[in-house]
Amino acid sequence: MMPENRLFPLLREAADRWGTPLLPEQLDQFAHFGRLLHEANQQFNLTRIQPEQMETLHFLDSLALLAVMPLPAGTALLDVGTGAGFPGIPLAIACPHLQVTLLEATGKKVRFLETAALQLGLTNVTVVQGRAEENALLAAHRRRYPLATARAVAPMRKLVPWLLPWVEPGGCAAAYKSLAAEPEIEESAPDIRKYGGVLEKVVRVPLHGTEITRLLAVIRKPASGPVRRHRKPQ
Ligand code: SAH
């Protein structure tokens, strides 16, 4: 095992810069999660990202949200289309005070996430199997989350209806996008309006030590916004 002071230097440096320094136990959780992902990836296709890129393309990238907004203690975060747990699991490790719900459509991935959360001792993580467009309409989940996230799930016009129904008034959705997605974000303005949101900001977050700049689109649902009624799915 690597001595702690050499584990994940870029991740540690970024977390420090973004005001959320990682303790040795948290670095161990990241390392453990990386091993679980690698093992599961031998059985089925969980992620295309190779172990040597895990630190930057998965962990560091997921934490980019910390550069953009404060995440107060107790905040309930919903990660839509979490796949192998991104950005939800790194955020749950870095911020144990967050309550993170991971939503994923594929059963195999859901089972991996349940086992991983248990093995990592992440008591602040809940896993839900389902499709965003169906579950978002359920009374138990609608307008319940101060924060909804999604990375690499769908283009903005499709993603907005998958994210905004979950968000409580005053809360926001954060879409992890690439720099090339700026036109896509602009084109989604009518969808954002339709779902009662306002594009609050689009922030460029350089991932130091890599060539990558992450774009985060933050959509706010105003505290006293219109209530959009949904028809039940057929
Ligand atoms: N967010 C992860 C995974 C991206 S791949 C990451 O950044 O690494 C997209 C994931 O979203 C897949 O695991 C897919 O099963 C899931 N997904 C796609 N459409 C969905 C939907 N409508 N509801 C829930 N999950 C969905």
PDB file of N, CA, C and O in Angstrom, residues 48-114:
ATOM      1  N   ARG A  48     -15.195   2.806 -18.422  1.00  0.00           N
ATOM      2  CA  ARG A  48     -14.120   2.639 -19.414  1.00  0.00           C
ATOM      3  C   ARG A  48     -12.815   3.263 -18.931  1.00  0.00           C
ATOM      4  O   ARG A  48     -11.782   3.110 -19.534  1.00  0.00           O
ATOM      5  N   ILE A  49     -12.918   3.977 -17.818  1.00  0.00           N
ATOM      6  CA  ILE A  49     -11.736   4.684 -17.317  1.00  0.00           C
ATOM      7  C   ILE A  49     -10.771   3.694 -16.652  1.00  0.00           C
ATOM      8  O   ILE A  49     -11.178   2.860 -15.847  1.00  0.00           O
ATOM      9  N   GLN A  50      -9.507   3.795 -17.026  1.00  0.00           N
ATOM     10  CA  GLN A  50      -8.498   2.862 -16.542  1.00  0.00           C
ATOM     11  C   GLN A  50      -8.041   3.251 -15.125  1.00  0.00           C
ATOM     12  O   GLN A  50      -8.131   4.416 -14.748  1.00  0.00           O
ATOM     13  N   PRO A  51      -7.526   2.246 -14.357  1.00  0.00           N
ATOM     14  CA  PRO A  51      -7.147   2.534 -12.962  1.00  0.00           C
ATOM     15  C   PRO A  51      -6.213   3.739 -12.820  1.00  0.00           C
ATOM     16  O   PRO A  51      -6.365   4.534 -11.894  1.00  0.00           O
ATOM     17  N   GLU A  52      -5.278   3.907 -13.773  1.00  0.00           N
ATOM     18  CA  GLU A  52      -4.324   5.014 -13.614  1.00  0.00           C
ATOM     19  C   GLU A  52      -4.976   6.389 -13.830  1.00  0.00           C
ATOM     20  O   GLU A  52      -4.405   7.410 -13.467  1.00  0.00           O
ATOM     21  N   GLN A  53      -6.163   6.389 -14.406  1.00  0.00           N
ATOM     22  CA  GLN A  53      -6.856   7.675 -14.613  1.00  0.00           C
ATOM     23  C   GLN A  53      -7.962   7.916 -13.579  1.00  0.00           C
ATOM     24  O   GLN A  53      -8.643   8.932 -13.625  1.00  0.00           O
ATOM     25  N   MET A  54      -8.122   6.952 -12.703  1.00  0.00           N
ATOM     26  CA  MET A  54      -9.223   7.016 -11.735  1.00  0.00           C
ATOM     27  C   MET A  54      -9.151   8.293 -10.886  1.00  0.00           C
ATOM     28  O   MET A  54     -10.159   8.943 -10.642  1.00  0.00           O
ATOM     29  N   GLU A  55      -7.954   8.610 -10.423  1.00  0.00           N
ATOM     30  CA  GLU A  55      -7.800   9.770  -9.539  1.00  0.00           C
ATOM     31  C   GLU A  55      -8.311  11.048 -10.204  1.00  0.00           C
ATOM     32  O   GLU A  55      -9.061  11.809  -9.587  1.00  0.00           O
ATOM     33  N   THR A  56      -7.903  11.269 -11.441  1.00  0.00           N
ATOM     34  CA  THR A  56      -8.248  12.538 -12.087  1.00  0.00           C
ATOM     35  C   THR A  56      -9.629  12.494 -12.745  1.00  0.00           C
ATOM     36  O   THR A  56     -10.494  13.309 -12.449  1.00  0.00           O
ATOM     37  N   LEU A  57      -9.849  11.524 -13.646  1.00  0.00           N
ATOM     38  CA  LEU A  57     -11.067  11.551 -14.462  1.00  0.00           C
ATOM     39  C   LEU A  57     -12.323  11.187 -13.679  1.00  0.00           C
ATOM     40  O   LEU A  57     -13.425  11.551 -14.081  1.00  0.00           O
ATOM     41  N   HIS A  58     -12.160  10.461 -12.583  1.00  0.00           N
ATOM     42  CA  HIS A  58     -13.341  10.119 -11.779  1.00  0.00           C
ATOM     43  C   HIS A  58     -13.404  10.905 -10.456  1.00  0.00           C
ATOM     44  O   HIS A  58     -14.358  11.612 -10.209  1.00  0.00           O
ATOM     45  N   PHE A  59     -12.356  10.774  -9.633  1.00  0.00           N
ATOM     46  CA  PHE A  59     -12.449  11.330  -8.272  1.00  0.00           C
ATOM     47  C   PHE A  59     -12.358  12.863  -8.281  1.00  0.00           C
ATOM     48  O   PHE A  59     -13.234  13.555  -7.775  1.00  0.00           O
ATOM     49  N   LEU A  60     -11.269  13.366  -8.831  1.00  0.00           N
ATOM     50  CA  LEU A  60     -11.045  14.814  -8.856  1.00  0.00           C
ATOM     51  C   LEU A  60     -12.169  15.523  -9.615  1.00  0.00           C
ATOM     52  O   LEU A  60     -12.714  16.536  -9.163  1.00  0.00           O
ATOM     53  N   ASP A  61     -12.508  14.991 -10.756  1.00  0.00           N
ATOM     54  CA  ASP A  61     -13.571  15.587 -11.568  1.00  0.00           C
ATOM     55  C   ASP A  61     -14.891  15.645 -10.787  1.00  0.00           C
ATOM     56  O   ASP A  61     -15.596  16.659 -10.808  1.00  0.00           O
ATOM     57  N   SER A  62     -15.218  14.576 -10.093  1.00  0.00           N
ATOM     58  CA  SER A  62     -16.480  14.545  -9.333  1.00  0.00           C
ATOM     59  C   SER A  62     -16.516  15.647  -8.277  1.00  0.00           C
ATOM     60  O   SER A  62     -17.570  16.222  -8.006  1.00  0.00           O
ATOM     61  N   LEU A  63     -15.352  15.934  -7.682  1.00  0.00           N
ATOM     62  CA  LEU A  63     -15.318  16.933  -6.603  1.00  0.00           C
ATOM     63  C   LEU A  63     -15.367  18.362  -7.121  1.00  0.00           C
ATOM     64  O   LEU A  63     -15.453  19.311  -6.333  1.00  0.00           O
ATOM     65  N   ALA A  64     -15.333  18.553  -8.451  1.00  0.00           N
ATOM     66  CA  ALA A  64     -15.322  19.911  -9.020  1.00  0.00           C
ATOM     67  C   ALA A  64     -16.487  20.761  -8.516  1.00  0.00           C
ATOM     68  O   ALA A  64     -16.389  21.989  -8.447  1.00  0.00           O
ATOM     69  N   LEU A  65     -17.576  20.121  -8.132  1.00  0.00           N
ATOM     70  CA  LEU A  65     -18.739  20.856  -7.621  1.00  0.00           C
ATOM     71  C   LEU A  65     -18.366  21.696  -6.389  1.00  0.00           C
ATOM     72  O   LEU A  65     -18.946  22.753  -6.143  1.00  0.00           O
ATOM     73  N   LEU A  66     -17.370  21.198  -5.627  1.00  0.00           N
ATOM     74  CA  LEU A  66     -16.952  21.911  -4.407  1.00  0.00           C
ATOM     75  C   LEU A  66     -16.376  23.282  -4.738  1.00  0.00           C
ATOM     76  O   LEU A  66     -16.362  24.186  -3.898  1.00  0.00           O
ATOM     77  N   ALA A  67     -15.904  23.449  -5.980  1.00  0.00           N
ATOM     78  CA  ALA A  67     -15.338  24.740  -6.389  1.00  0.00           C
ATOM     79  C   ALA A  67     -16.432  25.743  -6.713  1.00  0.00           C
ATOM     80  O   ALA A  67     -16.170  26.931  -6.860  1.00  0.00           O
ATOM     81  N   VAL A  68     -17.650  25.266  -6.839  1.00  0.00           N
ATOM     82  CA  VAL A  68     -18.714  26.078  -7.428  1.00  0.00           C
ATOM     83  C   VAL A  68     -19.751  26.533  -6.408  1.00  0.00           C
ATOM     84  O   VAL A  68     -20.342  27.596  -6.533  1.00  0.00           O
ATOM     85  N   MET A  69     -19.985  25.722  -5.398  1.00  0.00           N
ATOM     86  CA  MET A  69     -21.017  26.096  -4.424  1.00  0.00           C
ATOM     87  C   MET A  69     -20.736  25.461  -3.061  1.00  0.00           C
ATOM     88  O   MET A  69     -20.108  24.402  -2.985  1.00  0.00           O
ATOM     89  N   PRO A  70     -21.206  26.109  -1.997  1.00  0.00           N
ATOM     90  CA  PRO A  70     -21.064  25.490  -0.678  1.00  0.00           C
ATOM     91  C   PRO A  70     -22.063  24.335  -0.569  1.00  0.00           C
ATOM     92  O   PRO A  70     -23.143  24.374  -1.185  1.00  0.00           O
ATOM     93  N   LEU A  71     -21.707  23.307   0.158  1.00  0.00           N
ATOM     94  CA  LEU A  71     -22.621  22.174   0.370  1.00  0.00           C
ATOM     95  C   LEU A  71     -22.860  22.067   1.878  1.00  0.00           C
ATOM     96  O   LEU A  71     -22.150  21.346   2.581  1.00  0.00           O
ATOM     97  N   PRO A  72     -23.844  22.818   2.380  1.00  0.00           N
ATOM     98  CA  PRO A  72     -24.051  22.859   3.837  1.00  0.00           C
ATOM     99  C   PRO A  72     -24.356  21.475   4.421  1.00  0.00           C
ATOM    100  O   PRO A  72     -24.922  20.619   3.732  1.00  0.00           O
ATOM    101  N   ALA A  73     -24.014  21.299   5.685  1.00  0.00           N
ATOM    102  CA  ALA A  73     -24.243  20.026   6.376  1.00  0.00           C
ATOM    103  C   ALA A  73     -25.714  19.632   6.255  1.00  0.00           C
ATOM    104  O   ALA A  73     -26.601  20.478   6.356  1.00  0.00           O
ATOM    105  N   GLY A  74     -25.940  18.361   6.005  1.00  0.00           N
ATOM    106  CA  GLY A  74     -27.307  17.845   5.952  1.00  0.00           C
ATOM    107  C   GLY A  74     -27.956  17.953   4.584  1.00  0.00           C
ATOM    108  O   GLY A  74     -29.056  17.462   4.378  1.00  0.00           O
ATOM    109  N   THR A  75     -27.278  18.613   3.627  1.00  0.00           N
ATOM    110  CA  THR A  75     -27.866  18.768   2.287  1.00  0.00           C
ATOM    111  C   THR A  75     -28.147  17.399   1.672  1.00  0.00           C
ATOM    112  O   THR A  75     -27.296  16.508   1.696  1.00  0.00           O
ATOM    113  N   ALA A  76     -29.367  17.245   1.122  1.00  0.00           N
ATOM    114  CA  ALA A  76     -29.721  16.002   0.428  1.00  0.00           C
ATOM    115  C   ALA A  76     -29.413  16.171  -1.054  1.00  0.00           C
ATOM    116  O   ALA A  76     -29.929  17.073  -1.707  1.00  0.00           O
ATOM    117  N   LEU A  77     -28.536  15.327  -1.546  1.00  0.00           N
ATOM    118  CA  LEU A  77     -28.103  15.406  -2.945  1.00  0.00           C
ATOM    119  C   LEU A  77     -28.583  14.171  -3.691  1.00  0.00           C
ATOM    120  O   LEU A  77     -28.440  13.049  -3.189  1.00  0.00           O
ATOM    121  N   LEU A  78     -29.159  14.383  -4.857  1.00  0.00           N
ATOM    122  CA  LEU A  78     -29.564  13.256  -5.692  1.00  0.00           C
ATOM    123  C   LEU A  78     -28.673  13.220  -6.922  1.00  0.00           C
ATOM    124  O   LEU A  78     -28.569  14.208  -7.648  1.00  0.00           O
ATOM    125  N   ASP A  79     -28.033  12.072  -7.169  1.00  0.00           N
ATOM    126  CA  ASP A  79     -27.172  11.943  -8.341  1.00  0.00           C
ATOM    127  C   ASP A  79     -27.887  11.058  -9.370  1.00  0.00           C
ATOM    128  O   ASP A  79     -28.033   9.851  -9.178  1.00  0.00           O
ATOM    129  N   VAL A  80     -28.341  11.696 -10.443  1.00  0.00           N
ATOM    130  CA  VAL A  80     -29.157  11.016 -11.460  1.00  0.00           C
ATOM    131  C   VAL A  80     -28.254  10.332 -12.495  1.00  0.00           C
ATOM    132  O   VAL A  80     -27.341  10.952 -13.023  1.00  0.00           O
ATOM    133  N   GLY A  81     -28.519   9.043 -12.757  1.00  0.00           N
ATOM    134  CA  GLY A  81     -27.698   8.300 -13.727  1.00  0.00           C
ATOM    135  C   GLY A  81     -26.269   8.184 -13.230  1.00  0.00           C
ATOM    136  O   GLY A  81     -25.311   8.470 -13.936  1.00  0.00           O
ATOM    137  N   THR A  82     -26.140   7.734 -12.004  1.00  0.00           N
ATOM    138  CA  THR A  82     -24.834   7.746 -11.318  1.00  0.00           C
ATOM    139  C   THR A  82     -23.847   6.716 -11.876  1.00  0.00           C
ATOM    140  O   THR A  82     -22.646   6.838 -11.672  1.00  0.00           O
ATOM    141  N   GLY A  83     -24.334   5.706 -12.589  1.00  0.00           N
ATOM    142  CA  GLY A  83     -23.442   4.694 -13.181  1.00  0.00           C
ATOM    143  C   GLY A  83     -22.667   3.971 -12.105  1.00  0.00           C
ATOM    144  O   GLY A  83     -23.240   3.346 -11.203  1.00  0.00           O
ATOM    145  N   ALA A  84     -21.338   4.086 -12.147  1.00  0.00           N
ATOM    146  CA  ALA A  84     -20.505   3.445 -11.128  1.00  0.00           C
ATOM    147  C   ALA A  84     -20.372   4.319  -9.881  1.00  0.00           C
ATOM    148  O   ALA A  84     -19.534   4.053  -9.027  1.00  0.00           O
ATOM    149  N   GLY A  85     -21.183   5.405  -9.804  1.00  0.00           N
ATOM    150  CA  GLY A  85     -21.190   6.223  -8.588  1.00  0.00           C
ATOM    151  C   GLY A  85     -20.581   7.608  -8.744  1.00  0.00           C
ATOM    152  O   GLY A  85     -20.075   8.181  -7.763  1.00  0.00           O
ATOM    153  N   PHE A  86     -20.683   8.183  -9.945  1.00  0.00           N
ATOM    154  CA  PHE A  86     -20.055   9.489 -10.193  1.00  0.00           C
ATOM    155  C   PHE A  86     -21.057  10.533 -10.648  1.00  0.00           C
ATOM    156  O   PHE A  86     -21.847  10.246 -11.553  1.00  0.00           O
ATOM    157  N   PRO A  87     -21.025  11.697 -10.016  1.00  0.00           N
ATOM    158  CA  PRO A  87     -20.098  12.180  -8.984  1.00  0.00           C
ATOM    159  C   PRO A  87     -20.492  11.818  -7.544  1.00  0.00           C
ATOM    160  O   PRO A  87     -19.792  12.182  -6.605  1.00  0.00           O
ATOM    161  N   GLY A  88     -21.597  11.066  -7.349  1.00  0.00           N
ATOM    162  CA  GLY A  88     -22.166  10.878  -6.013  1.00  0.00           C
ATOM    163  C   GLY A  88     -21.233  10.292  -4.968  1.00  0.00           C
ATOM    164  O   GLY A  88     -21.151  10.804  -3.845  1.00  0.00           O
ATOM    165  N   ILE A  89     -20.517   9.221  -5.310  1.00  0.00           N
ATOM    166  CA  ILE A  89     -19.704   8.561  -4.260  1.00  0.00           C
ATOM    167  C   ILE A  89     -18.512   9.434  -3.834  1.00  0.00           C
ATOM    168  O   ILE A  89     -18.311   9.632  -2.627  1.00  0.00           O
ATOM    169  N   PRO A  90     -17.737  10.001  -4.759  1.00  0.00           N
ATOM    170  CA  PRO A  90     -16.663  10.889  -4.293  1.00  0.00           C
ATOM    171  C   PRO A  90     -17.183  12.046  -3.433  1.00  0.00           C
ATOM    172  O   PRO A  90     -16.562  12.406  -2.433  1.00  0.00           O
ATOM    173  N   LEU A  91     -18.332  12.607  -3.787  1.00  0.00           N
ATOM    174  CA  LEU A  91     -18.892  13.694  -2.975  1.00  0.00           C
ATOM    175  C   LEU A  91     -19.297  13.170  -1.598  1.00  0.00           C
ATOM    176  O   LEU A  91     -19.090  13.841  -0.582  1.00  0.00           O
ATOM    177  N   ALA A  92     -19.846  11.950  -1.554  1.00  0.00           N
ATOM    178  CA  ALA A  92     -20.242  11.362  -0.255  1.00  0.00           C
ATOM    179  C   ALA A  92     -19.017  11.068   0.607  1.00  0.00           C
ATOM    180  O   ALA A  92     -19.065  11.206   1.833  1.00  0.00           O
ATOM    181  N   ILE A  93     -17.907  10.674  -0.019  1.00  0.00           N
ATOM    182  CA  ILE A  93     -16.677  10.413   0.755  1.00  0.00           C
ATOM    183  C   ILE A  93     -16.096  11.736   1.267  1.00  0.00           C
ATOM    184  O   ILE A  93     -15.761  11.862   2.443  1.00  0.00           O
ATOM    185  N   ALA A  94     -16.013  12.721   0.368  1.00  0.00           N
ATOM    186  CA  ALA A  94     -15.371  13.990   0.742  1.00  0.00           C
ATOM    187  C   ALA A  94     -16.219  14.788   1.737  1.00  0.00           C
ATOM    188  O   ALA A  94     -15.672  15.549   2.533  1.00  0.00           O
ATOM    189  N   CYS A  95     -17.539  14.616   1.669  1.00  0.00           N
ATOM    190  CA  CYS A  95     -18.447  15.395   2.527  1.00  0.00           C
ATOM    191  C   CYS A  95     -19.365  14.445   3.284  1.00  0.00           C
ATOM    192  O   CYS A  95     -20.522  14.231   2.881  1.00  0.00           O
ATOM    193  N   PRO A  96     -18.893  13.861   4.383  1.00  0.00           N
ATOM    194  CA  PRO A  96     -19.705  12.873   5.105  1.00  0.00           C
ATOM    195  C   PRO A  96     -21.002  13.472   5.646  1.00  0.00           C
ATOM    196  O   PRO A  96     -21.928  12.734   5.988  1.00  0.00           O
ATOM    197  N   HIS A  97     -21.079  14.807   5.688  1.00  0.00           N
ATOM    198  CA  HIS A  97     -22.292  15.463   6.199  1.00  0.00           C
ATOM    199  C   HIS A  97     -23.378  15.580   5.132  1.00  0.00           C
ATOM    200  O   HIS A  97     -24.473  16.046   5.419  1.00  0.00           O
ATOM    201  N   LEU A  98     -23.084  15.196   3.885  1.00  0.00           N
ATOM    202  CA  LEU A  98     -24.114  15.204   2.830  1.00  0.00           C
ATOM    203  C   LEU A  98     -24.928  13.925   2.916  1.00  0.00           C
ATOM    204  O   LEU A  98     -24.399  12.876   3.282  1.00  0.00           O
ATOM    205  N   GLN A  99     -26.205  14.004   2.536  1.00  0.00           N
ATOM    206  CA  GLN A  99     -27.022  12.798   2.412  1.00  0.00           C
ATOM    207  C   GLN A  99     -27.160  12.535   0.916  1.00  0.00           C
ATOM    208  O   GLN A  99     -27.842  13.291   0.225  1.00  0.00           O
ATOM    209  N   VAL A 100     -26.514  11.501   0.421  1.00  0.00           N
ATOM    210  CA  VAL A 100     -26.442  11.292  -1.022  1.00  0.00           C
ATOM    211  C   VAL A 100     -27.340  10.129  -1.458  1.00  0.00           C
ATOM    212  O   VAL A 100     -27.233   9.023  -0.920  1.00  0.00           O
ATOM    213  N   THR A 101     -28.225  10.397  -2.415  1.00  0.00           N
ATOM    214  CA  THR A 101     -29.038   9.338  -3.014  1.00  0.00           C
ATOM    215  C   THR A 101     -28.555   9.132  -4.436  1.00  0.00           C
ATOM    216  O   THR A 101     -28.435  10.086  -5.210  1.00  0.00           O
ATOM    217  N   LEU A 102     -28.239   7.878  -4.769  1.00  0.00           N
ATOM    218  CA  LEU A 102     -27.742   7.551  -6.104  1.00  0.00           C
ATOM    219  C   LEU A 102     -28.878   6.905  -6.893  1.00  0.00           C
ATOM    220  O   LEU A 102     -29.431   5.899  -6.457  1.00  0.00           O
ATOM    221  N   LEU A 103     -29.209   7.479  -8.039  1.00  0.00           N
ATOM    222  CA  LEU A 103     -30.264   6.906  -8.873  1.00  0.00           C
ATOM    223  C   LEU A 103     -29.640   6.314 -10.132  1.00  0.00           C
ATOM    224  O   LEU A 103     -28.900   6.990 -10.846  1.00  0.00           O
ATOM    225  N   GLU A 104     -29.942   5.047 -10.389  1.00  0.00           N
ATOM    226  CA  GLU A 104     -29.356   4.374 -11.548  1.00  0.00           C
ATOM    227  C   GLU A 104     -30.374   3.372 -12.098  1.00  0.00           C
ATOM    228  O   GLU A 104     -31.062   2.695 -11.338  1.00  0.00           O
ATOM    229  N   ALA A 105     -30.439   3.312 -13.434  1.00  0.00           N
ATOM    230  CA  ALA A 105     -31.428   2.456 -14.087  1.00  0.00           C
ATOM    231  C   ALA A 105     -30.994   0.985 -14.139  1.00  0.00           C
ATOM    232  O   ALA A 105     -31.833   0.083 -14.051  1.00  0.00           O
ATOM    233  N   THR A 106     -29.689   0.728 -14.264  1.00  0.00           N
ATOM    234  CA  THR A 106     -29.209  -0.634 -14.507  1.00  0.00           C
ATOM    235  C   THR A 106     -28.988  -1.423 -13.224  1.00  0.00           C
ATOM    236  O   THR A 106     -28.224  -0.989 -12.340  1.00  0.00           O
ATOM    237  N   GLY A 107     -29.633  -2.592 -13.139  1.00  0.00           N
ATOM    238  CA  GLY A 107     -29.584  -3.414 -11.927  1.00  0.00           C
ATOM    239  C   GLY A 107     -28.181  -3.803 -11.503  1.00  0.00           C
ATOM    240  O   GLY A 107     -27.845  -3.732 -10.320  1.00  0.00           O
ATOM    241  N   LYS A 108     -27.345  -4.195 -12.461  1.00  0.00           N
ATOM    242  CA  LYS A 108     -25.974  -4.629 -12.123  1.00  0.00           C
ATOM    243  C   LYS A 108     -25.198  -3.511 -11.439  1.00  0.00           C
ATOM    244  O   LYS A 108     -24.454  -3.739 -10.496  1.00  0.00           O
ATOM    245  N   LYS A 109     -25.377  -2.299 -11.964  1.00  0.00           N
ATOM    246  CA  LYS A 109     -24.660  -1.156 -11.388  1.00  0.00           C
ATOM    247  C   LYS A 109     -25.215  -0.844 -10.000  1.00  0.00           C
ATOM    248  O   LYS A 109     -24.460  -0.529  -9.081  1.00  0.00           O
ATOM    249  N   VAL A 110     -26.535  -0.971  -9.860  1.00  0.00           N
ATOM    250  CA  VAL A 110     -27.164  -0.713  -8.563  1.00  0.00           C
ATOM    251  C   VAL A 110     -26.616  -1.681  -7.520  1.00  0.00           C
ATOM    252  O   VAL A 110     -26.270  -1.283  -6.402  1.00  0.00           O
ATOM    253  N   ARG A 111     -26.489  -2.954  -7.895  1.00  0.00           N
ATOM    254  CA  ARG A 111     -25.976  -3.939  -6.936  1.00  0.00           C
ATOM    255  C   ARG A 111     -24.526  -3.635  -6.569  1.00  0.00           C
ATOM    256  O   ARG A 111     -24.124  -3.755  -5.414  1.00  0.00           O
ATOM    257  N   PHE A 112     -23.733  -3.219  -7.568  1.00  0.00           N
ATOM    258  CA  PHE A 112     -22.349  -2.826  -7.275  1.00  0.00           C
ATOM    259  C   PHE A 112     -22.334  -1.664  -6.277  1.00  0.00           C
ATOM    260  O   PHE A 112     -21.580  -1.672  -5.298  1.00  0.00           O
ATOM    261  N   LEU A 113     -23.181  -0.667  -6.518  1.00  0.00           N
ATOM    262  CA  LEU A 113     -23.196   0.536  -5.662  1.00  0.00           C
ATOM    263  C   LEU A 113     -23.612   0.193  -4.233  1.00  0.00           C
ATOM    264  O   LEU A 113     -23.042   0.716  -3.267  1.00  0.00           O
ATOM    265  N   GLU A 114     -24.593  -0.711  -4.099  1.00  0.00           N
ATOM    266  CA  GLU A 114     -25.050  -1.097  -2.753  1.00  0.00           C
ATOM    267  C   GLU A 114     -23.916  -1.771  -1.986  1.00  0.00           C
ATOM    268  O   GLU A 114     -23.664  -1.461  -0.828  1.00  0.00           O
TER     269      GLU A 114
END
